GROMACS .gro file of C-alpha atoms in nm:
model
  256
    1ASN     CA    1   0.000   0.000   0.000
    2PRO     CA    2   0.168   0.326  -0.106
    3ARG     CA    3   0.015   0.521   0.182
    4ASN     CA    4   0.176   0.300   0.449
    5VAL     CA    5   0.530   0.418   0.446
    6PHE     CA    6   0.622   0.350   0.807
    7ARG     CA    7   0.777   0.045   0.959
    8TRP     CA    8   0.818   0.057   1.334
    9GLU     CA    9   0.937  -0.187   1.600
   10VAL     CA   10   0.861  -0.202   1.969
   11SER     CA   11   1.097  -0.389   2.196
   12SER     CA   12   0.969  -0.599   2.485
   13PRO     CA   13   1.132  -0.890   2.666
   14THR     CA   14   0.808  -1.088   2.692
   15PHE     CA   15   0.568  -1.052   2.402
   16SER     CA   16   0.599  -1.085   2.028
   17SER     CA   17   0.365  -1.056   1.735
   18GLY     CA   18   0.418  -1.115   1.368
   19VAL     CA   19   0.196  -0.845   1.222
   20VAL     CA   20   0.253  -0.493   1.103
   21TRP     CA   21   0.451  -0.420   1.417
   22THR     CA   22   0.668  -0.664   1.609
   23THR     CA   23   0.814  -0.688   1.957
   24ASN     CA   24   1.143  -0.869   1.990
   25VAL     CA   25   1.370  -0.657   2.200
   26ASP     CA   26   1.574  -0.551   2.485
   27ARG     CA   27   1.459  -0.259   2.692
   28THR     CA   28   1.474   0.016   2.432
   29LEU     CA   29   1.221   0.120   2.173
   30THR     CA   30   1.351   0.148   1.822
   31PHE     CA   31   1.172   0.346   1.557
   32ASP     CA   32   1.275   0.328   1.193
   33SER     CA   33   1.135   0.599   0.965
   34PHE     CA   34   1.368   0.530   0.672
   35PRO     CA   35   1.593   0.831   0.727
   36PHE     CA   36   1.786   0.761   0.412
   37LEU     CA   37   1.788   0.935   0.076
   38SER     CA   38   1.595   0.650  -0.075
   39ARG     CA   39   1.295   0.682   0.152
   40LYS     CA   40   0.957   0.722  -0.008
   41ASP     CA   41   0.797   1.052  -0.088
   42ARG     CA   42   0.522   1.032   0.174
   43SER     CA   43   0.739   0.905   0.458
   44VAL     CA   44   0.739   1.120   0.770
   45LYS     CA   45   1.024   1.148   1.017
   46TYR     CA   46   0.944   1.094   1.383
   47PRO     CA   47   1.001   1.416   1.581
   48GLU     CA   48   1.331   1.414   1.761
   49ASP     CA   49   1.202   1.618   2.058
   50LEU     CA   50   0.913   1.376   2.121
   51PRO     CA   51   0.985   1.089   2.367
   52ILE     CA   52   0.967   0.746   2.207
   53THR     CA   53   0.687   0.583   2.403
   54LEU     CA   54   0.413   0.347   2.299
   55PRO     CA   55   0.132   0.606   2.330
   56ASN     CA   56   0.335   0.862   2.133
   57LEU     CA   57   0.412   0.604   1.865
   58LEU     CA   58   0.046   0.507   1.834
   59ARG     CA   59  -0.065   0.867   1.811
   60PHE     CA   60   0.205   0.941   1.553
   61ILE     CA   61   0.112   0.638   1.342
   62LEU     CA   62  -0.261   0.700   1.361
   63HIS     CA   63  -0.216   1.068   1.286
   64HIS     CA   64  -0.005   1.013   0.977
   65SER     CA   65  -0.215   0.715   0.867
   66ASP     CA   66  -0.528   0.933   0.860
   67PRO     CA   67  -0.618   1.019   0.498
   68ALA     CA   68  -0.707   1.371   0.609
   69SER     CA   69  -0.349   1.433   0.719
   70VAL     CA   70  -0.207   1.328   0.383
   71PRO     CA   71  -0.185   1.610   0.123
   72GLN     CA   72  -0.418   1.535  -0.166
   73ASN     CA   73  -0.278   1.500  -0.508
   74LEU     CA   74  -0.497   1.715  -0.732
   75ALA     CA   75  -0.393   1.527  -1.040
   76ASN     CA   76  -0.496   1.188  -0.898
   77PRO     CA   77  -0.766   1.241  -0.635
   78PRO     CA   78  -0.850   0.927  -0.434
   79THR     CA   79  -1.165   0.750  -0.533
   80LYS     CA   80  -1.450   0.662  -0.300
   81GLU     CA   81  -1.358   0.295  -0.304
   82CYS     CA   82  -1.001   0.390  -0.215
   83LEU     CA   83  -1.118   0.596   0.078
   84GLN     CA   84  -1.350   0.320   0.199
   85SER     CA   85  -1.081   0.056   0.174
   86GLU     CA   86  -0.844   0.290   0.352
   87ALA     CA   87  -1.099   0.346   0.628
   88VAL     CA   88  -1.158  -0.028   0.660
   89PHE     CA   89  -0.786  -0.086   0.673
   90GLN     CA   90  -0.736   0.179   0.937
   91GLN     CA   91  -1.024   0.041   1.140
   92GLY     CA   92  -0.881  -0.309   1.120
   93HIS     CA   93  -0.543  -0.173   1.213
   94ILE     CA   94  -0.688   0.007   1.514
   95SER     CA   95  -0.880  -0.304   1.619
   96HIS     CA   96  -0.565  -0.509   1.588
   97LEU     CA   97  -0.373  -0.260   1.801
   98GLU     CA   98  -0.650  -0.261   2.061
   99ARG     CA   99  -0.643  -0.639   2.075
  100GLU     CA  100  -0.267  -0.635   2.115
  101ILE     CA  101  -0.299  -0.377   2.390
  102GLN     CA  102  -0.557  -0.594   2.563
  103LYS     CA  103  -0.323  -0.890   2.534
  104LEU     CA  104  -0.045  -0.682   2.682
  105ARG     CA  105  -0.271  -0.574   2.967
  106ALA     CA  106  -0.375  -0.935   3.026
  107GLU     CA  107  -0.011  -1.040   3.031
  108ILE     CA  108   0.066  -0.756   3.270
  109SER     CA  109  -0.221  -0.865   3.495
  110THR     CA  110  -0.092  -1.222   3.484
  111LEU     CA  111   0.254  -1.103   3.574
  112GLN     CA  112   0.115  -0.891   3.856
  113ARG     CA  113  -0.079  -1.188   3.994
  114ALA     CA  114   0.232  -1.402   3.965
  115GLN     CA  115   0.426  -1.129   4.143
  116VAL     CA  116   0.166  -1.122   4.421
  117GLN     CA  117   0.188  -1.501   4.453
  118VAL     CA  118   0.567  -1.491   4.461
  119GLU     CA  119   0.558  -1.216   4.724
  120ALA     CA  120   0.310  -1.421   4.929
  121GLN     CA  121   0.534  -1.728   4.901
  122LEU     CA  122   0.834  -1.517   4.992
  123SER     CA  123   0.649  -1.382   5.296
  124SER     CA  124   0.554  -1.737   5.394
  125VAL     CA  125   0.916  -1.848   5.357
  126ARG     CA  126   1.030  -1.555   5.570
  127ARG     CA  127   0.772  -1.639   5.836
  128ASP     CA  128   0.889  -2.001   5.830
  129GLU     CA  129   1.247  -1.882   5.858
  130HIS     CA  130   1.163  -1.665   6.160
  131ARG     CA  131   0.967  -1.950   6.316
  132LEU     CA  132   1.255  -2.193   6.262
  133LEU     CA  133   1.496  -1.937   6.404
  134ARG     CA  134   1.280  -1.902   6.716
  135GLN     CA  135   1.258  -2.281   6.746
  136LYS     CA  136   1.635  -2.302   6.710
  137GLN     CA  137   1.685  -2.047   6.987
  138THR     CA  138   1.435  -2.231   7.207
  139LEU     CA  139   1.610  -2.564   7.144
  140GLU     CA  140   1.948  -2.408   7.222
  141LYS     CA  141   1.811  -2.276   7.553
  142GLN     CA  142   1.661  -2.616   7.633
  143HIS     CA  143   1.992  -2.781   7.543
  144SER     CA  144   2.176  -2.547   7.779
  145LEU     CA  145   1.926  -2.619   8.056
  146LEU     CA  146   1.956  -2.993   7.995
  147GLN     CA  147   2.335  -2.971   8.011
  148LEU     CA  148   2.313  -2.780   8.339
  149HIS     CA  149   2.061  -3.031   8.476
  150SER     CA  150   2.286  -3.317   8.364
  151GLN     CA  151   2.581  -3.163   8.547
  152GLN     CA  152   2.368  -3.120   8.859
  153LEU     CA  153   2.251  -3.480   8.838
  154GLN     CA  154   2.610  -3.598   8.792
  155ALA     CA  155   2.719  -3.404   9.100
  156LEU     CA  156   2.421  -3.541   9.297
  157TYR     CA  157   2.504  -3.894   9.178
  158GLU     CA  158   2.863  -3.860   9.294
  159GLN     CA  159   2.747  -3.720   9.630
  160LYS     CA  160   2.497  -4.003   9.681
  161THR     CA  161   2.762  -4.256   9.579
  162ARG     CA  162   2.997  -4.122   9.844
  163GLU     CA  163   2.717  -4.128  10.101
  164LEU     CA  164   2.628  -4.486  10.010
  165GLU     CA  165   2.991  -4.589  10.038
  166GLU     CA  166   3.005  -4.427  10.382
  167VAL     CA  167   2.682  -4.601  10.487
  168ALA     CA  168   2.816  -4.935  10.357
  169ARG     CA  169   3.137  -4.883  10.552
  170LYS     CA  170   2.942  -4.807  10.870
  171LEU     CA  171   2.717  -5.108  10.813
  172GLN     CA  172   3.025  -5.325  10.774
  173GLU     CA  173   3.163  -5.186  11.097
  174LEU     CA  174   2.832  -5.257  11.268
  175ALA     CA  175   2.831  -5.611  11.127
  176ASP     CA  176   3.184  -5.668  11.254
  177ALA     CA  177   3.092  -5.526  11.595
  178SER     CA  178   2.778  -5.741  11.605
  179GLU     CA  179   2.983  -6.049  11.522
  180ASN     CA  180   3.228  -5.962  11.799
  181LEU     CA  181   2.941  -5.908  12.040
  182LEU     CA  182   2.789  -6.240  11.937
  183THR     CA  183   3.119  -6.412  12.003
  184GLU     CA  184   3.154  -6.242  12.340
  185ASN     CA  185   2.795  -6.334  12.424
  186THR     CA  186   2.868  -6.697  12.341
  187TRP     CA  187   3.174  -6.693  12.562
  188LEU     CA  188   2.973  -6.536  12.841
  189LYS     CA  189   2.709  -6.806  12.810
  190ILE     CA  190   2.979  -7.073  12.828
  191LEU     CA  191   3.131  -6.903  13.131
  192VAL     CA  192   2.794  -6.879  13.305
  193ALA     CA  193   2.723  -7.247  13.233
  194THR     CA  194   3.065  -7.339  13.372
  195MET     CA  195   3.011  -7.137  13.685
  196GLU     CA  196   2.668  -7.292  13.731
  197ARG     CA  197   2.818  -7.642  13.703
  198LYS     CA  198   3.087  -7.548  13.952
  199LEU     CA  199   2.827  -7.422  14.193
  200GLU     CA  200   2.622  -7.739  14.151
  201GLY     CA  201   2.933  -7.952  14.216
  202LYS     CA  202   3.014  -7.745  14.525
  203ASP     CA  203   2.664  -7.785  14.663
  204GLY     CA  204   2.682  -8.165  14.606
  205ALA     CA  205   3.017  -8.186  14.785
  206GLU     CA  206   2.885  -8.001  15.089
  207SER     CA  207   2.588  -8.241  15.114
  208LEU     CA  208   2.824  -8.547  15.141
  209PRO     CA  209   2.943  -8.666  15.497
  210PRO     CA  210   3.287  -8.541  15.597
  211PRO     CA  211   3.572  -8.790  15.545
  212GLN     CA  212   3.740  -8.963  15.843
  213GLU     CA  213   4.034  -8.787  15.987
  214VAL     CA  214   4.363  -8.948  15.919
  215GLY     CA  215   4.663  -8.934  16.144
  216SER     CA  216   4.895  -8.646  16.115
  217ASP     CA  217   5.167  -8.875  16.013
  218HIS     CA  218   5.004  -8.903  15.667
  219PRO     CA  219   5.080  -8.600  15.460
  220GLU     CA  220   4.802  -8.418  15.283
  221PRO     CA  221   4.771  -8.491  14.912
  222PRO     CA  222   4.919  -8.229  14.686
  223GLY     CA  223   4.677  -7.972  14.549
  224PRO     CA  224   4.631  -7.606  14.493
  225PRO     CA  225   4.692  -7.388  14.793
  226ARG     CA  226   4.389  -7.282  14.987
  227LEU     CA  227   4.323  -6.975  15.189
  228PRO     CA  228   4.224  -7.012  15.552
  229GLY     CA  229   3.856  -7.072  15.590
  230SER     CA  230   3.811  -7.157  15.217
  231THR     CA  231   3.606  -7.452  15.106
  232PRO     CA  232   3.803  -7.742  14.966
  233LEU     CA  233   3.756  -7.821  14.600
  234PRO     CA  234   3.540  -8.121  14.523
  235SER     CA  235   3.698  -8.444  14.413
  236ASN     CA  236   3.543  -8.427  14.071
  237SER     CA  237   3.695  -8.087  13.979
  238SER     CA  238   3.921  -8.239  13.714
  239SER     CA  239   3.627  -8.401  13.538
  240THR     CA  240   3.438  -8.069  13.553
  241LEU     CA  241   3.728  -7.880  13.394
  242ALA     CA  242   3.758  -8.145  13.121
  243SER     CA  243   3.389  -8.117  13.040
  244GLU     CA  244   3.422  -7.735  13.030
  245ARG     CA  245   3.710  -7.762  12.786
  246SER     CA  246   3.516  -8.001  12.564
  247ASN     CA  247   3.218  -7.764  12.568
  248GLU     CA  248   3.444  -7.472  12.477
  249ASN     CA  249   3.592  -7.671  12.187
  250ARG     CA  250   3.246  -7.756  12.056
  251THR     CA  251   3.144  -7.391  12.082
  252ASP     CA  252   3.455  -7.287  11.889
  253LYS     CA  253   3.373  -7.538  11.618
  254LEU     CA  254   3.016  -7.411  11.597
  255LEU     CA  255   3.137  -7.052  11.573
  256LYS     CA  256   3.383  -7.144  11.300
   0.00000   0.00000   0.00000
């Protein structure tokens, strides 16, 4: 179409379209108005003092695509069909641009929703991080308390062990003393039994009639010395002592 002398490109990192205008860029907008000597007669240069933005580009394109803005050639005036086709073309072009703008807005909305979701996930991750950090601090405090409690229990265990050893030592001493007392008690019982037998033998000797006196020319039989006025030992004293010794030996054997 001889009236469409512009070719323009819009750069965008996300969207692309393969129609009259395309988007395949970095972050800058590039506008090509054929600034060469070979450009067409009806080409128009984009104003240098006007910022290159999408609204400005659309206004510039629509303004210079309007048949009213194009100087009429008196020799070849446009026909009615030409004007109608041009109007249809411009309307289709505008509709196409509106659809592309709607697509861009939809993509922007999608990106905004995705951004909101990512921010929500990031906030959740940060909350989890703070929660885990608090749990870590709590566990560290509990670990310190457990270590302190373990040290206290260890000290208490050592103290109780020493006390038990002391109690065991005292119990052993008491057991030894009890055994000694038991032995002494046994010996006392033996001694009491011996004394009782001696007393019984003495009483039996006193109940017997006195022996006949013998002349002084017969010497007295040898024996242990007696005090004046003491009672003579009975004749069976040797047998009594032998029985006491045998009883003592049996007691020793029982104790062993």
